[in-house]
Coordinates of N, CA and C in Angstrom, one line a residue:
M1 N -20.0 15.8 -11.7 CA -18.7 15.3 -11.9 C -17.9 14.7 -10.8
G2 N -17.6 13.4 -10.9 CA -16.9 12.8 -9.7 C -15.6 13.2 -9.6
K3 N -14.9 12.9 -8.4 CA -13.4 13.2 -8.2 C -12.6 12.4 -9.1
L4 N -12.9 11.2 -9.5 CA -12.2 10.4 -10.3 C -12.5 10.3 -11.8
D5 N -13.2 11.3 -12.2 CA -13.6 11.3 -13.7 C -12.7 11.6 -14.7
K6 N -11.5 12.4 -14.2 CA -10.5 12.7 -15.1 C -9.6 11.4 -15.4
Y7 N -9.9 10.3 -14.8 CA -9.2 9.1 -15.2 C -10.1 8.2 -16.0
Q8 N -11.1 8.8 -16.5 CA -12.0 8.0 -17.3 C -11.4 8.0 -18.9
I9 N -11.2 6.8 -19.5 CA -10.8 6.8 -20.8 C -11.9 6.4 -21.8
D10 N -12.1 7.1 -22.8 CA -13.1 6.8 -23.8 C -12.5 6.0 -24.9
L11 N -12.6 4.6 -24.8 CA -12.0 3.7 -25.6 C -12.8 3.6 -27.0
K12 N -14.0 3.8 -26.8 CA -14.9 3.8 -28.2 C -14.7 5.0 -29.0
G13 N -14.3 5.9 -28.5 CA -14.2 7.2 -29.2 C -12.7 7.3 -29.7
M14 N -11.9 6.4 -29.6 CA -10.5 6.5 -30.0 C -10.4 6.5 -31.6
Q15 N -9.7 7.6 -32.0 CA -9.7 7.7 -33.5 C -8.4 7.1 -34.0
E16 N -7.3 7.1 -33.1 CA -6.0 6.7 -33.7 C -5.8 5.4 -33.1
S17 N -4.7 4.6 -33.7 CA -4.6 3.2 -33.2 C -3.8 3.2 -31.9
S18 N -3.1 4.3 -31.6 CA -2.4 4.4 -30.2 C -2.5 5.7 -29.7
C19 N -2.4 6.0 -28.4 CA -2.3 7.2 -27.8 C -1.6 7.1 -26.5
R20 N -1.4 8.3 -25.9 CA -0.6 8.3 -24.6 C -1.4 9.3 -23.7
F21 N -1.6 8.9 -22.4 CA -2.1 9.8 -21.3 C -1.1 9.8 -20.3
D22 N -0.9 11.2 -19.7 CA 0.0 11.4 -18.6 C -0.8 11.7 -17.4
F23 N -0.7 11.0 -16.2 CA -1.4 11.4 -15.0 C -0.2 11.6 -13.8
R24 N -0.6 12.5 -13.0 CA 0.1 12.8 -11.8 C -0.7 12.4 -10.6
L25 N -0.2 11.4 -9.9 CA -0.9 11.0 -8.7 C -0.3 11.6 -7.6
D26 N -1.0 12.5 -6.8 CA -0.5 13.3 -5.7 C -1.5 12.9 -4.4
D27 N -1.2 13.7 -3.5 CA -2.0 13.4 -2.2 C -3.5 13.5 -2.2
S28 N -3.9 14.3 -3.2 CA -5.4 14.4 -3.4 C -6.0 13.3 -4.1
F29 N -5.2 12.8 -5.0 CA -5.6 11.3 -5.7 C -5.8 10.3 -4.6
F30 N -4.8 10.1 -3.8 CA -4.8 9.0 -2.7 C -5.9 9.3 -1.8
A31 N -6.2 10.5 -1.5 CA -7.3 10.9 -0.6 C -8.5 10.6 -1.3
D32 N -8.8 10.8 -2.5 CA -10.0 10.4 -3.3 C -10.3 9.0 -3.4
I33 N -9.1 8.2 -3.5 CA -9.3 6.8 -3.7 C -9.8 6.3 -2.3
D34 N -9.2 6.9 -1.2 CA -9.6 6.4 0.1 C -9.3 4.9 0.5
A35 N -8.1 4.6 0.2 CA -7.7 3.1 0.4 C -6.7 3.2 1.6
A36 N -6.6 2.2 2.4 CA -5.7 2.2 3.5 C -4.3 2.0 3.3
D37 N -3.8 1.4 2.4 CA -2.4 1.1 2.0 C -1.5 2.3 1.7
V38 N -2.0 3.3 0.9 CA -1.2 4.5 0.5 C -2.1 5.7 0.6
R39 N -1.6 6.7 1.5 CA -2.4 7.9 1.8 C -1.7 9.1 1.1
K40 N -0.4 9.1 0.8 CA 0.3 10.3 0.3 C 1.3 9.8 -0.5
G41 N 1.6 10.7 -1.7 CA 2.6 10.3 -2.6 C 2.7 11.3 -3.7
N42 N 3.5 11.0 -4.6 CA 3.8 11.9 -5.8 C 4.3 10.9 -7.0
V43 N 3.4 10.4 -7.7 CA 3.8 9.5 -8.7 C 3.3 9.9 -10.1
D44 N 4.1 9.7 -11.1 CA 3.8 10.0 -12.4 C 3.5 8.7 -13.1
V45 N 2.4 8.6 -13.9 CA 2.0 7.5 -14.7 C 1.8 7.8 -16.1
A46 N 2.5 7.0 -16.9 CA 2.4 7.3 -18.4 C 1.6 6.1 -18.8
L47 N 0.5 6.3 -19.5 CA -0.3 5.3 -20.1 C -0.3 5.2 -21.5
F48 N 0.1 4.1 -22.0 CA 0.0 4.0 -23.5 C -1.0 3.0 -23.9
I49 N -1.9 3.4 -24.8 CA -3.0 2.7 -25.2 C -2.9 2.2 -26.6
K50 N -2.9 0.9 -27.0 CA -2.8 0.5 -28.4 C -4.0 -0.2 -28.7
K51 N -4.7 0.2 -29.8 CA -5.9 -0.4 -30.2 C -5.7 -1.5 -31.2
T52 N -6.1 -2.7 -31.0 CA -5.9 -3.8 -31.9 C -7.3 -4.2 -32.3
S53 N -7.4 -5.2 -33.2 CA -8.7 -5.6 -33.8 C -9.7 -6.1 -32.9
Q54 N -9.3 -6.7 -31.7 CA -10.2 -7.4 -30.7 C -10.2 -6.8 -29.4
A55 N -9.1 -5.9 -29.1 CA -9.0 -5.5 -27.7 C -8.2 -4.1 -27.7
F56 N -8.0 -3.7 -26.5 CA -7.1 -2.5 -26.3 C -6.0 -3.0 -25.3
D57 N -4.7 -2.7 -25.6 CA -3.6 -3.0 -24.8 C -3.3 -1.7 -24.0
L58 N -3.3 -1.6 -22.6 CA -2.9 -0.7 -22.0 C -1.6 -0.9 -21.2
K59 N -0.6 -0.1 -21.4 CA 0.7 -0.2 -20.7 C 0.9 1.0 -19.8
F60 N 1.2 0.6 -18.6 CA 1.2 1.8 -17.4 C 2.8 1.7 -17.2
H61 N 3.4 3.0 -17.1 CA 4.7 3.1 -16.6 C 4.6 4.0 -15.4
T62 N 4.9 3.6 -14.1 CA 4.7 4.2 -12.9 C 6.1 4.6 -12.2
E63 N 6.2 5.8 -11.9 CA 7.5 6.2 -11.2 C 7.2 7.4 -10.4
G64 N 7.8 7.2 -9.2 CA 7.7 8.3 -8.2 C 8.0 7.9 -6.7
F65 N 7.3 8.4 -5.9 CA 7.4 8.0 -4.4 C 6.1 8.0 -3.7
V66 N 5.9 7.1 -2.7 CA 4.9 7.2 -1.8 C 5.4 7.3 -0.4
T67 N 4.5 7.7 0.4 CA 4.8 8.0 1.9 C 4.2 6.8 2.6
V68 N 5.0 6.0 3.3 CA 4.5 4.8 4.2 C 5.2 4.9 5.5
P69 N 4.6 4.3 6.5 CA 5.3 4.1 7.8 C 6.4 3.1 7.7
C70 N 7.4 3.6 8.4 CA 8.7 2.7 8.6 C 8.4 1.4 9.3
D71 N 8.8 0.4 8.9 CA 8.4 -0.8 9.7 C 9.2 -1.0 11.0
R72 N 10.2 -0.2 11.2 CA 11.0 -0.2 12.5 C 10.5 0.8 13.5
C73 N 10.4 2.1 13.1 CA 10.1 3.2 14.0 C 8.7 3.8 13.9
L74 N 8.0 3.4 12.9 CA 6.6 3.8 12.6 C 6.5 5.4 12.2
D75 N 7.6 6.1 12.0 CA 7.6 7.4 11.3 C 7.4 7.1 9.8
E76 N 6.8 8.3 9.3 CA 6.6 8.3 7.8 C 8.0 8.5 7.1
M77 N 7.9 7.7 5.9 CA 9.2 7.8 5.1 C 8.7 7.7 3.6
S78 N 9.7 8.2 2.9 CA 9.4 8.3 1.4 C 9.9 6.9 0.8
Q79 N 9.2 6.2 0.1 CA 9.4 5.0 -0.6 C 9.4 5.1 -2.0
P80 N 10.5 5.1 -2.8 CA 10.6 5.2 -4.3 C 9.9 3.9 -4.8
I81 N 9.1 4.1 -6.0 CA 8.6 3.1 -6.6 C 8.7 3.1 -8.2
V82 N 8.9 2.1 -8.8 CA 8.9 2.1 -10.2 C 8.3 0.8 -10.7
S83 N 7.4 0.9 -11.7 CA 6.7 -0.4 -12.2 C 6.3 -0.2 -13.6
D84 N 6.1 -1.2 -14.2 CA 5.7 -1.4 -15.6 C 4.6 -2.5 -15.6
D85 N 3.3 -2.2 -15.9 CA 2.2 -3.1 -15.9 C 1.3 -3.0 -17.0
T86 N 0.7 -4.1 -17.4 CA -0.2 -4.1 -18.5 C -1.6 -4.5 -18.2
L87 N -2.6 -4.0 -19.0 CA -3.9 -4.4 -18.8 C -4.6 -4.6 -20.1
R88 N -5.3 -5.6 -20.4 CA -6.0 -5.7 -21.7 C -7.5 -5.5 -21.5
V89 N -8.1 -4.7 -22.3 CA -9.5 -4.4 -22.3 C -10.3 -4.7 -23.4
K90 N -11.3 -5.5 -23.3 CA -12.2 -5.9 -24.5 C -13.6 -5.4 -24.2
F91 N -14.4 -5.3 -25.2 CA -15.9 -4.9 -25.0 C -16.6 -6.2 -24.8
G92 N -17.7 -5.9 -24.1 CA -18.6 -7.2 -23.9 C -19.9 -6.6 -23.4
P93 N -20.9 -7.5 -22.9 CA -22.1 -7.1 -22.6 C -22.2 -6.3 -21.2
E94 N -21.3 -6.7 -20.2 CA -21.2 -6.1 -18.9 C -19.8 -6.1 -18.4
Y95 N -19.7 -5.2 -17.4 CA -18.1 -5.1 -16.7 C -17.9 -6.3 -16.1
A96 N -16.6 -7.0 -16.3 CA -16.1 -8.0 -15.5 C -14.6 -8.0 -15.6
E97 N -14.0 -8.4 -14.6 CA -12.6 -8.8 -14.6 C -12.3 -10.2 -14.6
E98 N -12.0 -10.7 -15.9 CA -12.0 -12.3 -16.1 C -10.7 -12.8 -15.6
E99 N -9.6 -12.1 -15.9 CA -8.3 -12.7 -15.4 C -7.5 -11.5 -14.8
D100 N -6.3 -11.9 -14.4 CA -5.5 -10.9 -13.7 C -5.3 -9.5 -14.4
N101 N -5.2 -9.7 -15.7 CA -5.0 -8.4 -16.4 C -5.9 -8.2 -17.6
L102 N -7.2 -8.9 -17.6 CA -8.1 -8.8 -18.6 C -9.4 -8.2 -18.0
V103 N -9.7 -7.1 -18.6 CA -11.1 -6.4 -18.1 C -12.0 -6.3 -19.3
V104 N -13.3 -6.6 -18.9 CA -14.2 -6.5 -20.0 C -15.1 -5.2 -19.5
V105 N -15.3 -4.2 -20.4 CA -16.2 -3.2 -20.2 C -17.5 -3.2 -21.2
P106 N -18.5 -2.6 -20.7 CA -19.7 -2.7 -21.5 C -19.4 -1.8 -22.8
E107 N -19.9 -2.6 -24.0 CA -19.8 -2.1 -25.3 C -20.6 -0.8 -25.4
D108 N -21.7 -0.6 -24.9 CA -22.5 0.5 -25.1 C -21.9 1.7 -24.3
E109 N -21.2 1.6 -23.2 CA -20.5 2.6 -22.6 C -19.1 2.9 -23.3
G110 N -18.3 1.9 -23.5 CA -17.0 2.1 -24.1 C -16.0 2.8 -23.4
T111 N -16.3 2.9 -22.0 CA -15.3 3.6 -21.2 C -14.7 2.8 -20.3
I112 N -13.4 3.2 -19.7 CA -12.9 2.6 -18.5 C -12.2 3.6 -17.7
N113 N -12.5 3.5 -16.4 CA -11.9 4.5 -15.4 C -10.7 3.7 -14.9
V114 N -9.5 4.2 -15.0 CA -8.1 3.6 -14.7 C -7.6 4.0 -13.4
A115 N -8.5 4.8 -12.6 CA -7.9 5.4 -11.4 C -7.5 4.0 -10.3
W116 N -8.5 3.2 -10.2 CA -8.2 2.2 -9.2 C -7.1 1.2 -9.7
F117 N -7.1 0.9 -11.2 CA -5.9 0.1 -11.5 C -4.5 0.8 -11.2
M118 N -4.4 2.2 -11.5 CA -3.2 2.8 -11.2 C -2.9 2.7 -9.8
Y119 N -4.0 2.8 -8.9 CA -3.6 2.7 -7.4 C -3.2 1.3 -7.2
E120 N -3.8 0.3 -7.6 CA -3.3 -1.1 -7.4 C -1.9 -1.2 -7.9
F121 N -1.5 -0.6 -9.0 CA -0.2 -0.9 -9.5 C 0.8 -0.2 -8.7
V122 N 0.5 0.9 -8.1 CA 1.2 1.7 -7.1 C 1.5 0.9 -5.8
A123 N 0.3 0.4 -5.2 CA 0.3 -0.4 -4.1 C 1.2 -1.6 -4.1
L124 N 1.0 -2.3 -5.3 CA 1.8 -3.7 -5.5 C 3.3 -3.2 -5.8
A125 N 3.7 -2.1 -6.1 CA 5.2 -1.8 -6.4 C 5.9 -1.4 -5.0
I126 N 5.1 -1.3 -4.0 CA 5.8 -1.0 -2.7 C 6.4 -2.2 -2.2
P127 N 7.7 -2.1 -1.9 CA 8.3 -3.5 -1.3 C 7.6 -3.8 0.0
M128 N 7.8 -5.1 0.2 CA 7.1 -5.8 1.5 C 7.8 -5.1 2.8
K129 N 9.1 -4.8 2.8 CA 9.7 -4.3 3.9 C 10.1 -2.9 3.5
H130 N 9.8 -2.0 4.4 CA 10.2 -0.6 4.1 C 10.6 0.0 5.5
V131 N 11.8 0.3 5.6 CA 12.6 0.9 6.6 C 13.5 2.1 6.2
H132 N 13.7 2.9 7.2 CA 14.6 4.0 6.9 C 16.1 3.6 6.7
A133 N 16.8 4.5 6.1 CA 18.2 4.1 6.0 C 18.9 4.1 7.3
P134 N 20.0 3.3 7.6 CA 20.5 3.3 8.9 C 20.8 4.6 9.4
G135 N 20.5 4.9 10.8 CA 20.7 6.1 11.4 C 19.5 7.1 11.1
E136 N 18.5 7.0 10.3 CA 17.4 7.9 10.1 C 16.2 7.6 10.9
C137 N 16.1 6.4 11.6 CA 14.8 6.1 12.3 C 14.7 7.1 13.5
N138 N 13.5 7.3 14.1 CA 13.3 7.9 15.2 C 13.9 7.2 16.3
E139 N 14.8 7.8 17.0 CA 15.8 7.5 18.2 C 14.9 6.8 19.2
E140 N 13.9 7.6 19.7 CA 13.2 7.2 20.8 C 12.4 5.9 20.5
M141 N 11.7 5.9 19.5 CA 10.9 4.6 19.0 C 11.9 3.4 18.9
Y142 N 13.0 3.7 18.3 CA 14.1 2.6 18.1 C 14.6 2.0 19.4
R143 N 14.8 3.1 20.3 CA 15.2 2.5 21.7 C 14.1 1.7 22.4
K144 N 13.0 2.1 22.1 CA 11.9 1.2 22.9 C 11.7 -0.2 22.1
L145 N 11.8 -0.2 20.9 CA 11.9 -1.4 20.1 C 13.0 -2.3 20.6
Q146 N 14.2 -1.8 20.7 CA 15.4 -2.5 21.3 C 14.9 -3.1 22.7
L147 N 14.3 -2.3 23.4 CA 14.0 -2.7 24.9 C 13.1 -4.0 24.8
Y148 N 12.2 -4.1 23.8 CA 11.3 -5.2 23.9 C 11.7 -6.4 23.1
L149 N 12.9 -6.0 22.3 CA 13.5 -7.2 21.4 C 14.5 -8.0 22.2
R150 N 15.2 -7.3 23.3 CA 16.2 -8.0 24.1 C 15.7 -9.0 25.2
T151 N 16.4 -10.0 25.2 CA 16.0 -11.0 26.2 C 16.6 -11.0 27.6
T152 N 18.0 -10.5 27.4 CA 18.7 -10.2 28.7 C 19.4 -8.9 28.6
P153 N 19.2 -8.0 29.4 CA 20.0 -6.7 29.3 C 21.5 -6.7 29.8
D154 N 22.2 -6.0 29.2 CA 23.7 -5.8 29.6 C 23.8 -5.0 30.8
A155 N 24.6 -5.2 31.7 CA 24.7 -4.5 32.9 C 25.3 -3.1 32.7
D156 N 26.0 -2.8 31.6 CA 26.4 -1.5 31.5 C 25.6 -0.7 30.3
D157 N 24.6 -1.2 30.1 CA 23.8 -0.7 29.0 C 22.8 0.2 29.6
D158 N 22.5 1.4 28.8 CA 21.6 2.3 29.3 C 20.1 1.8 29.4
L159 N 20.0 0.7 28.6 CA 18.5 0.2 28.5 C 18.3 -0.8 29.8
A160 N 19.4 -1.1 30.4 CA 19.2 -2.1 31.6 C 18.3 -1.5 32.8
E161 N 18.3 -0.2 32.9 CA 17.5 0.4 34.0 C 16.0 0.3 33.4
E162 N 15.8 0.6 32.2 CA 14.4 0.5 31.8 C 13.8 -0.9 31.8
V163 N 14.7 -1.9 31.6 CA 14.3 -3.3 31.7 C 14.0 -3.6 33.0
E164 N 14.8 -3.2 34.0 CA 14.4 -3.4 35.4 C 13.2 -2.9 35.8
V165 N 12.9 -1.6 35.3 CA 11.6 -1.0 35.7 C 10.4 -1.9 35.0
A166 N 10.5 -2.2 33.9 CA 9.6 -3.2 33.2 C 9.3 -4.5 33.8
S167 N 10.6 -5.1 34.4 CA 10.3 -6.4 35.1 C 9.8 -6.2 36.6
D168 N 10.0 -5.0 37.0 CA 9.2 -4.7 38.4 C 7.8 -4.6 38.1
E169 N 7.3 -4.2 37.2 CA 5.9 -4.0 36.8 C 5.3 -5.4 36.6
E170 N 6.1 -6.4 36.1 CA 5.7 -7.7 35.9 C 5.5 -8.6 37.3
D171 N 6.1 -8.1 38.4 CA 6.1 -8.7 39.6 C 4.8 -8.5 40.3
K172 N 4.0 -7.5 39.9 CA 2.8 -7.0 40.6 C 1.8 -8.3 40.5
P173 N 1.0 -8.5 41.7 CA 0.1 -9.6 41.7 C -0.9 -9.6 40.6
V174 N -1.4 -10.8 40.1 CA -2.1 -11.0 39.1 C -3.6 -11.1 39.5
D175 N -4.5 -10.5 38.8 CA -5.9 -10.7 39.1 C -6.3 -12.1 39.2
P176 N -6.9 -12.6 40.3 CA -7.3 -13.9 40.4 C -8.3 -14.5 39.4
R177 N -9.0 -13.6 38.6 CA -9.9 -14.1 37.5 C -9.0 -14.7 36.4
W178 N -7.8 -14.3 36.2 CA -7.0 -14.7 35.1 C -6.5 -16.0 35.4
N179 N -6.2 -16.5 36.7 CA -5.9 -17.8 37.0 C -6.9 -18.7 36.7
E180 N -8.1 -18.3 36.9 CA -9.3 -19.2 36.6 C -9.3 -19.5 35.1
L181 N -9.0 -18.5 34.3 CA -9.0 -18.7 32.9 C -7.9 -19.7 32.5
K182 N -6.7 -19.4 33.2 CA -5.5 -20.3 32.7 C -5.9 -21.7 33.1
K183 N -6.7 -22.0 34.1 CA -7.0 -23.4 34.3 C -7.8 -24.1 33.1
I184 N -8.6 -23.2 32.5 CA -9.3 -23.7 31.3 C -8.4 -24.0 30.3
L185 N -7.3 -23.2 30.0 CA -6.4 -23.5 28.9 C -5.6 -24.8 29.2
D186 N -5.1 -24.9 30.5 CA -4.4 -26.0 30.9 C -5.2 -27.2 30.6
N187 N -6.5 -27.2 30.8 CA -7.2 -28.6 30.6 C -7.3 -28.8 29.2
N188 N -7.3 -27.8 28.4 CA -7.4 -28.1 26.9 C -5.9 -28.7 26.4

């Protein structure tokens, strides 16, 4: 039995015209999926399946949180997510994803594993920008970020000394091999 077999849905064996499945996606689920975007979280997924004459309509309601790195300080943060997604499944000769939300599964198997689809819905629900609330970022990392974002230091600023140290490092002699490479760039 595989790690993700509990997310296998037997569509061919459905006796009723509609049914509901509830899944909890926790750290072990994200570890089993082994994808780079999300490694930790606690997400509840309610899956509603409606059987029609030609296909199956799957509606996913996803709600919970995932742990992602803060874009500002790189510390982990909890990002709430909520999404509603749909997927249409038809039977056919072989497995295929024909459109964004249309999947064909082999009729002789009659099953679909929804684990990867749930993962994708979670990953797509994460906002593009995720940062801690004001004042919650790692202070040391935030200070370093501010150091590199500044163009000119203020004389009375605590960071002025750090900028001076960084500029002293820039005054060191450059390896002559880099000068030869710069000539190539200048010619282009």
